[in-house]
CSV table of C-alpha atoms (C1' of nucleotides) in Angstrom, one decimal:
chain,number,residue,atom,x,y,z
A,1,MET,CA,6.5,29.6,-19.9
A,2,GLY,CA,6.4,30.4,-23.6
A,3,ARG,CA,6.5,26.6,-24.7
A,4,SER,CA,4.6,25.9,-27.7
A,5,PRO,CA,2.5,23.1,-27.2
A,6,CYS,CA,3.4,20.1,-29.3
A,7,CYS,CA,-0.2,20.2,-31.6
A,8,GLU,CA,-3.1,22.3,-31.8
A,9,LYS,CA,-5.0,20.9,-28.6
A,10,ALA,CA,-8.2,22.3,-29.6
A,11,HIS,CA,-8.7,19.7,-32.8
A,12,THR,CA,-7.1,16.8,-31.6
A,13,ASN,CA,-8.5,13.7,-29.9
A,14,LYS,CA,-7.9,12.3,-26.7
A,15,GLY,CA,-8.0,9.1,-24.8
A,16,ALA,CA,-8.6,5.6,-25.9
A,17,TRP,CA,-8.1,5.6,-30.2
A,18,THR,CA,-10.2,3.3,-32.0
A,19,LYS,CA,-10.5,0.8,-34.4
A,20,GLU,CA,-10.5,3.7,-37.5
A,21,GLU,CA,-7.8,5.7,-35.9
A,22,ASP,CA,-5.3,2.2,-35.6
A,23,GLN,CA,-5.9,1.4,-39.4
A,24,ARG,CA,-5.5,4.6,-40.3
A,25,LEU,CA,-1.6,4.6,-38.8
A,26,VAL,CA,-1.1,1.5,-39.3
A,27,ALA,CA,-2.0,2.5,-43.0
A,28,TYR,CA,0.3,5.3,-43.4
A,29,ILE,CA,3.3,4.1,-41.4
A,30,LYS,CA,3.1,1.1,-43.8
A,31,ALA,CA,3.2,3.5,-47.0
A,32,HIS,CA,5.6,6.0,-45.9
A,33,GLY,CA,7.6,4.7,-43.1
A,34,GLU,CA,8.2,5.8,-39.2
A,35,GLY,CA,9.2,9.3,-38.2
A,36,SER,CA,7.9,13.2,-38.9
A,37,TRP,CA,5.7,12.6,-36.0
A,38,ARG,CA,4.6,16.0,-36.1
A,39,SER,CA,3.3,16.1,-39.2
A,40,LEU,CA,2.2,12.6,-39.4
A,41,PRO,CA,-1.2,13.4,-37.9
A,42,ASN,CA,-2.1,16.0,-40.3
A,43,ALA,CA,-0.6,13.4,-43.8
A,44,ALA,CA,-2.4,10.5,-42.1
A,45,GLY,CA,-6.1,12.3,-41.5
A,46,LEU,CA,-6.1,11.6,-37.7
A,47,GLN,CA,-7.3,14.2,-35.0
A,48,ARG,CA,-4.0,12.9,-33.0
A,49,CYS,CA,-1.1,14.9,-31.3
A,50,GLY,CA,1.8,13.1,-32.9
A,51,LYS,CA,3.3,12.7,-29.9
A,52,SER,CA,0.1,10.6,-29.1
A,53,CYS,CA,0.5,8.8,-32.4
A,54,ARG,CA,4.0,7.9,-32.0
A,55,LEU,CA,3.2,6.4,-28.7
A,56,ARG,CA,0.8,4.3,-30.0
A,57,TRP,CA,2.4,2.9,-32.9
A,58,ILE,CA,5.7,2.2,-30.2
A,59,ASN,CA,3.5,0.6,-27.7
A,60,TYR,CA,0.8,-1.1,-29.2
A,61,LEU,CA,0.7,-1.3,-33.2
A,62,ARG,CA,4.6,-2.1,-34.2
A,63,PRO,CA,4.5,-5.1,-35.5
A,64,ASP,CA,7.7,-6.7,-33.7
A,65,LEU,CA,5.9,-6.3,-30.3
A,66,LYS,CA,5.6,-9.6,-28.7
A,67,ARG,CA,2.8,-8.9,-26.0
A,68,GLY,CA,1.9,-11.6,-23.5
A,69,ASN,CA,3.3,-12.2,-20.1
A,70,PHE,CA,6.6,-12.2,-19.3
A,71,THR,CA,9.1,-15.0,-18.8
A,72,GLU,CA,11.0,-15.6,-15.9
A,73,GLU,CA,14.1,-15.1,-17.5
A,74,GLU,CA,12.5,-11.6,-18.8
A,75,ASP,CA,12.1,-10.9,-15.4
A,76,ASP,CA,15.6,-11.6,-13.9
A,77,LEU,CA,17.2,-9.3,-17.2
A,78,ILE,CA,15.0,-7.0,-16.5
A,79,ILE,CA,16.0,-6.5,-12.6
A,80,LYS,CA,19.7,-7.0,-13.6
A,81,LEU,CA,19.9,-4.3,-16.0
A,82,HIS,CA,17.7,-2.1,-13.9
A,83,GLN,CA,20.5,-2.6,-10.8
A,84,ILE,CA,22.8,-1.5,-13.1
A,85,LEU,CA,20.6,1.3,-15.4
A,86,GLY,CA,18.2,2.5,-12.8
A,87,ASN,CA,15.0,3.6,-14.5
A,88,LYS,CA,16.4,3.8,-18.1
A,89,TRP,CA,13.3,1.8,-19.3
A,90,SER,CA,14.1,2.8,-23.0
A,91,VAL,CA,17.8,1.5,-22.6
A,92,ILE,CA,16.5,-1.8,-20.8
A,93,ALA,CA,13.8,-2.4,-23.6
A,94,GLY,CA,16.5,-2.0,-26.2
A,95,ARG,CA,17.9,-5.5,-24.9
A,96,LEU,CA,14.5,-6.9,-24.6
A,97,PRO,CA,13.3,-7.7,-28.4
A,98,GLY,CA,9.6,-7.1,-28.5
A,99,ARG,CA,9.1,-5.6,-25.3
A,100,THR,CA,8.3,-1.4,-25.1
A,101,ASP,CA,9.7,0.8,-22.2
A,102,ASN,CA,6.3,1.4,-21.8
A,103,GLU,CA,5.7,-1.9,-20.9
A,104,ILE,CA,8.6,-2.6,-19.2
A,105,LYS,CA,7.9,0.6,-16.7
A,106,ASN,CA,4.5,-0.6,-16.1
A,107,TYR,CA,5.6,-4.3,-15.2
A,108,TRP,CA,8.2,-3.2,-13.3
A,109,ASN,CA,5.9,-1.1,-10.9
A,110,THR,CA,3.4,-3.5,-10.7
A,111,HIS,CA,5.2,-6.7,-11.0
A,112,ILE,CA,8.6,-6.8,-10.2
A,113,LYS,CA,8.7,-3.9,-7.4
A,114,ARG,CA,6.6,-6.2,-5.0
A,115,LYS,CA,8.7,-9.3,-5.9
A,116,LEU,CA,11.2,-7.6,-4.6
A,117,LEU,CA,10.3,-5.9,-1.8
A,118,ALA,CA,8.5,-9.7,-0.9
A,119,ARG,CA,12.2,-10.7,-1.0
A,120,GLY,CA,13.1,-8.1,1.3
A,121,ILE,CA,15.4,-5.8,-1.6
A,122,ASP,CA,15.2,-2.0,-2.0
A,123,PRO,CA,13.7,-1.6,-5.8
A,124,LYS,CA,15.7,1.3,-6.0
A,125,THR,CA,18.9,0.5,-4.5
A,126,HIS,CA,18.3,-3.4,-4.9
A,127,ARG,CA,19.8,-3.7,-1.6
A,128,GLN,CA,18.7,-5.8,1.2
A,129,LEU,CA,16.2,-4.0,3.4
A,130,ARG,CA,17.1,-4.5,7.3
A,131,ALA,CA,13.5,-5.7,8.5
A,132,ALA,CA,13.2,-8.2,5.9
A,133,ALA,CA,16.8,-9.7,6.0
A,134,SER,CA,15.9,-13.2,6.8
A,135,SER,CA,13.4,-13.5,4.5
A,136,PRO,CA,13.4,-16.9,2.9
A,137,PHE,CA,13.0,-15.7,-0.2
A,138,SER,CA,15.7,-13.2,-0.1
A,139,ARG,CA,18.6,-13.0,-2.4
A,140,PRO,CA,20.2,-10.5,-2.8
A,141,LEU,CA,20.3,-8.7,-5.8
A,142,ASP,CA,24.1,-7.8,-5.7
A,143,GLN,CA,24.7,-11.6,-4.6
A,144,LEU,CA,22.6,-12.6,-7.9
A,145,ALA,CA,24.6,-10.0,-10.1
A,146,ALA,CA,27.9,-11.0,-8.5
A,147,ALA,CA,27.3,-14.6,-9.2
A,148,ALA,CA,26.0,-13.8,-12.7
A,149,CYS,CA,29.6,-11.9,-13.7
A,150,SER,CA,32.7,-13.4,-11.9
A,151,SER,CA,34.7,-10.7,-12.7
A,152,CYS,CA,32.4,-8.5,-10.0
A,153,SER,CA,32.0,-7.8,-6.8
A,154,PRO,CA,28.8,-6.1,-5.2
A,155,GLU,CA,30.9,-3.1,-5.0
A,156,THR,CA,32.2,-2.6,-8.1
A,157,SER,CA,29.3,-4.5,-10.7
A,158,GLY,CA,28.1,-0.8,-11.9
A,159,ALA,CA,31.6,-0.6,-13.1
A,160,CYS,CA,32.5,-3.5,-14.2
A,161,HIS,CA,28.6,-3.2,-16.4
A,162,SER,CA,30.1,-0.5,-17.9
A,163,SER,CA,32.0,-2.5,-20.5
A,164,ASP,CA,30.9,-5.4,-22.9
A,165,ASP,CA,31.3,-7.7,-20.2
A,166,ASP,CA,29.1,-10.5,-20.5
A,167,CYS,CA,27.6,-11.7,-17.0
A,168,GLY,CA,26.1,-14.5,-16.8
A,169,GLY,CA,25.3,-15.3,-20.1
A,170,ILE,CA,24.0,-12.0,-20.6
A,171,ASP,CA,24.8,-9.7,-23.4
A,172,LEU,CA,25.3,-6.8,-21.4
A,173,ASN,CA,27.1,-4.7,-24.1
A,174,LEU,CA,25.1,-1.4,-23.4
A,175,SER,CA,25.8,0.8,-26.5
A,176,ILE,CA,23.1,2.3,-27.2
A,177,SER,CA,21.4,0.3,-30.7
A,178,PRO,CA,18.3,1.3,-32.4
A,179,PRO,CA,15.9,-0.9,-30.1
A,180,ARG,CA,14.0,-1.7,-33.2
A,181,GLY,CA,14.6,-2.2,-36.6
A,182,PRO,CA,13.1,-0.7,-39.5
A,183,PRO,CA,9.5,-0.7,-40.1
A,184,SER,CA,9.0,-1.6,-43.2
A,185,SER,CA,11.0,-5.0,-42.6
A,186,SER,CA,7.7,-6.9,-42.4
A,187,PRO,CA,4.6,-4.7,-43.3
A,188,SER,CA,2.8,-8.0,-43.9
A,189,SER,CA,2.7,-9.2,-40.1
A,190,LEU,CA,1.5,-6.1,-38.8
A,191,PRO,CA,-1.5,-7.0,-36.5
A,192,THR,CA,-5.0,-6.3,-37.4
A,193,THR,CA,-6.9,-4.4,-35.0
A,194,GLU,CA,-8.8,-7.4,-34.3
A,195,GLU,CA,-5.7,-8.6,-33.0
A,196,ALA,CA,-5.7,-5.7,-30.4
B,1,DA,C1',-26.1,-10.3,-7.4
B,2,DA,C1',-24.3,-6.2,-6.1
B,3,DC,C1',-20.6,-3.6,-3.9
B,4,DA,C1',-16.0,-2.4,-2.5
B,5,DG,C1',-11.1,-2.3,-3.1
B,6,DG,C1',-7.4,-3.3,-5.5
B,7,DT,C1',-4.3,-4.0,-9.8
B,8,DT,C1',-3.3,-3.2,-14.6
B,9,DC,C1',-2.3,-1.1,-18.5
B,10,DA,C1',-2.9,2.8,-22.3
B,11,DA,C1',-2.1,7.0,-22.7
B,12,DC,C1',-1.0,11.7,-21.4
B,13,DC,C1',2.2,15.3,-19.6
B,14,DG,C1',5.8,18.1,-18.7
B,15,DC,C1',10.8,17.9,-19.2
B,16,DT,C1',15.5,16.9,-21.7
B,17,DC,C1',18.2,16.2,-25.7
B,18,DA,C1',19.1,16.3,-30.7
B,19,DT,C1',19.8,18.8,-34.7
B,20,DG,C1',19.8,22.0,-37.8
B,21,DA,C1',19.8,27.1,-39.6
C,1,DT,C1',27.1,30.5,-30.4
C,2,DT,C1',22.1,30.8,-29.9
C,3,DC,C1',17.9,30.2,-30.5
C,4,DA,C1',13.8,27.2,-32.4
C,5,DT,C1',11.8,22.7,-33.6
C,6,DG,C1',10.9,18.2,-33.5
C,7,DA,C1',11.8,13.8,-31.2
C,8,DG,C1',12.1,10.6,-27.5
C,9,DC,C1',11.9,10.0,-22.3
C,10,DG,C1',10.1,8.8,-17.9
C,11,DG,C1',6.8,10.2,-14.0
C,12,DT,C1',1.9,10.0,-13.6
C,13,DT,C1',-2.8,9.5,-14.3
C,14,DG,C1',-7.5,7.4,-14.5
C,15,DA,C1',-10.7,3.8,-17.1
C,16,DA,C1',-11.5,-0.4,-17.1
C,17,DC,C1',-10.9,-4.9,-15.9
C,18,DC,C1',-10.1,-8.3,-11.6
C,19,DT,C1',-11.2,-10.6,-6.9
C,20,DG,C1',-12.7,-10.8,-2.6
C,21,DT,C1',-16.2,-9.8,0.4
DNA sequence: AACAGGTTCAACCGCTCATGA
DNA sequence: TTCATGAGCGGTTGAACCTGT
């Protein structure tokens, strides 16, 4: 209703990015830095929506991305952070260097959800599901969080974590910090499309 | 070898938030 | 204070890939 489209759809490509598009985007950001996503496509000679460019850069082309499998430590950290923060993927991603919100969101939906269900834990509430209470794998996340933080009880863990408490060796300072450094920090390490 | 069903993940969509005029 | 615009976020989709039969 009166909402202007984010870009001129008639002249924008959609779907998978080509190598050439990736190269153009990387080259442009290398030269001019991130930002001004709306005007970037024109400036970079891309037939793409600015949003699409931003997403492609953040989720795939950024040089500081880790990629590859998540470690057990990352798994646990995601679960704990999700218990505290809920579906704040961007904030969770901010605590996991080299990981993106989209990647974590996908990983949660495909792997961790299932893992928690197998343990008899509701992935939404992080509470024990009744039916699976006797699962040999069950270890209520409440207990996990409480064990990680001596000052937390299952009932109070949420409130506790809003401070700068260091729980279980995990820095849970949740103040919003830029999830990523300046793009110009190491342009030479930009991935080539061959790597992608 | 061929097919069906399941899984993964890149990308899109629509909404809210932040900012500046 | 209000409105317009751009940026960012979370939910969802669908094509590609994998696995079992």
